[in-house]
mmCIF file of C-alpha atoms in Angstrom:
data_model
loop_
_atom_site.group_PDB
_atom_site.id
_atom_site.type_symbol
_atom_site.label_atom_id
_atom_site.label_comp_id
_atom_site.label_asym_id
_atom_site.label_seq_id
_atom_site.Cartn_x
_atom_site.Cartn_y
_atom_site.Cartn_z
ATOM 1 C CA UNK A 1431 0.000 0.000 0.000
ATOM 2 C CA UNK A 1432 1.575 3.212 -0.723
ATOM 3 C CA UNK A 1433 0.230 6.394 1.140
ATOM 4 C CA UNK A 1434 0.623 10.023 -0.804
ATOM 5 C CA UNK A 1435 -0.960 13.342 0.601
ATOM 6 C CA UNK A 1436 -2.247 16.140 -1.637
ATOM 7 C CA UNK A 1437 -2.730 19.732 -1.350
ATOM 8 C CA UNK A 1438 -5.395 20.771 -3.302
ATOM 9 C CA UNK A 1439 -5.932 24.374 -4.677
ATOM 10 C CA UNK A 1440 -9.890 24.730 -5.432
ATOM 11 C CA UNK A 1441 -11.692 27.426 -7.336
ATOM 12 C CA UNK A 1442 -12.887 30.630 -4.849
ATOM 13 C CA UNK A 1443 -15.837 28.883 -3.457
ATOM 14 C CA UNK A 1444 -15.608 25.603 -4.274
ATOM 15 C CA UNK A 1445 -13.733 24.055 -1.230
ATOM 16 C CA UNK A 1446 -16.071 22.180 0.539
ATOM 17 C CA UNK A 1447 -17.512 20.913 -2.970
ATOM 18 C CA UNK A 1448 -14.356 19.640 -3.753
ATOM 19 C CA UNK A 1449 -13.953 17.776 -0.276
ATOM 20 C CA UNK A 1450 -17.215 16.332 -0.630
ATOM 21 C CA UNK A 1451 -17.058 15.473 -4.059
ATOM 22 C CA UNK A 1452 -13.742 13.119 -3.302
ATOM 23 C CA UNK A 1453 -14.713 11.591 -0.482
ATOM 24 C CA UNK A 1454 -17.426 10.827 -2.305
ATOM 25 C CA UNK A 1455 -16.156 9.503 -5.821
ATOM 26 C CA UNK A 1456 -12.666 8.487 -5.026
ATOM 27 C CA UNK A 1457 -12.398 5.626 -2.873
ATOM 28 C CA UNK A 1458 -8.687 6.159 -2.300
ATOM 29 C CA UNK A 1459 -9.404 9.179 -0.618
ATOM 30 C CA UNK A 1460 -9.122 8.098 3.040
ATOM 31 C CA UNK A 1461 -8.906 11.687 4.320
ATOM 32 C CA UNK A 1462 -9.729 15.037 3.734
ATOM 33 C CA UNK A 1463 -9.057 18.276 5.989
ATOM 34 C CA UNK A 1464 -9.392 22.017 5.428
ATOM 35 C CA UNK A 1465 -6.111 23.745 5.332
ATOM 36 C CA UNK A 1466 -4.147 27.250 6.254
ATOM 37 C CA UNK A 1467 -1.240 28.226 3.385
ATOM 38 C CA UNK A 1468 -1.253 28.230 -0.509
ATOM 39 C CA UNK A 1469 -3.940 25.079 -0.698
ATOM 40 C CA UNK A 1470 -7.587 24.642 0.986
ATOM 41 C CA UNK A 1471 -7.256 20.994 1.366
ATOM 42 C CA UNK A 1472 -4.997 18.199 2.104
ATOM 43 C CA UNK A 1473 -5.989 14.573 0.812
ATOM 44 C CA UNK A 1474 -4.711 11.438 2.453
ATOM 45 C CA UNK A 1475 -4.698 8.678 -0.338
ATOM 46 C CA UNK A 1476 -4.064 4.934 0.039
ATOM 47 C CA UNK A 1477 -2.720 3.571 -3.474
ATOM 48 C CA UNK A 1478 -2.187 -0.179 -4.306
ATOM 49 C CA UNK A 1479 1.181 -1.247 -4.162
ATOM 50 C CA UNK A 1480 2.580 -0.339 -8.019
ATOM 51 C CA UNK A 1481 -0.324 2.015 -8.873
ATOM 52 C CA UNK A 1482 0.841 4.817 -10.916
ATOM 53 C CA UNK A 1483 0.831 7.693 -8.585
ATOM 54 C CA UNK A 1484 1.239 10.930 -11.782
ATOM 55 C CA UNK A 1485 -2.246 9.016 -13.581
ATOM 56 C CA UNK A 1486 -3.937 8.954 -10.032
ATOM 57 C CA UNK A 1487 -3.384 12.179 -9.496
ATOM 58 C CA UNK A 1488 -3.863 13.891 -13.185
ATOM 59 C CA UNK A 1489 -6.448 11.203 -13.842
ATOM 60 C CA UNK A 1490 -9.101 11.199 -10.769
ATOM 61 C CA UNK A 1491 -8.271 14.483 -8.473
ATOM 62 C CA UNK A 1492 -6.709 16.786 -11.249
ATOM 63 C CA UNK A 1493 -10.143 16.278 -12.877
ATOM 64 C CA UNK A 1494 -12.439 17.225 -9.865
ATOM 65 C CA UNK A 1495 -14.830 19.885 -10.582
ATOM 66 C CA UNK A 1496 -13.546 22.738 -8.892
ATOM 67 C CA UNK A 1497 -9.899 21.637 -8.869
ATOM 68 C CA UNK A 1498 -7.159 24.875 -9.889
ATOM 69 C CA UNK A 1499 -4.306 22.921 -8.944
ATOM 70 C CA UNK A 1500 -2.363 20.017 -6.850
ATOM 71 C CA UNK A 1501 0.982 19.574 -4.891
ATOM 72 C CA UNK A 1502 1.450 15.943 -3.988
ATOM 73 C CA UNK A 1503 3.643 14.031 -1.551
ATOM 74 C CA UNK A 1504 4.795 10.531 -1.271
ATOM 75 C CA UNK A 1505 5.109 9.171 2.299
ATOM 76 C CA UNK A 1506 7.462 6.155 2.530
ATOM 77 C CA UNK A 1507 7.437 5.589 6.355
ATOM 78 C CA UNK A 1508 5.008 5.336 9.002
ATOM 79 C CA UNK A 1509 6.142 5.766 12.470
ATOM 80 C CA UNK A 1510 3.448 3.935 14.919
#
């Protein structure tokens, strides 16, 4: 399972849409929280092992309605 967390920049407005909206339709989205900076949201996302992360990312949350733009990072360790 690989884990990846993305900031999400939404249209004025549009934030809570956009959270909604993913939860929603994207079953990889695990998480979704409002957030302070550059980006409204953050997305936690739990890929399959292998799954192209760029085609994930362009392909299901890029397209979102309401969606201006995405900063992604790839977690490789969990600390429990």
């Amino acid at each position: 399972m690989q884990t990846i967390f993305v900031q999400v920049k939404c249209e004025l407005g549009r934030a809570y849409e956009v959270a909604d909206l993913a939860v929603q339709s994207v079953e990889e989205v695990s998480e979704v929280h409002s957030i302070s900076g550059q980006y409204d949201l953050m997305m936690k996302c739990y890929l399959a092992d292998g799954a192209d992360i760029g085609h994930f990312v362009t392909g299901r949350l890029q397209t979102l309605p309401g969606v201006k733009d995405t900063f992604t990072i790839i977690a490789y360790k969990a600390f429990a």
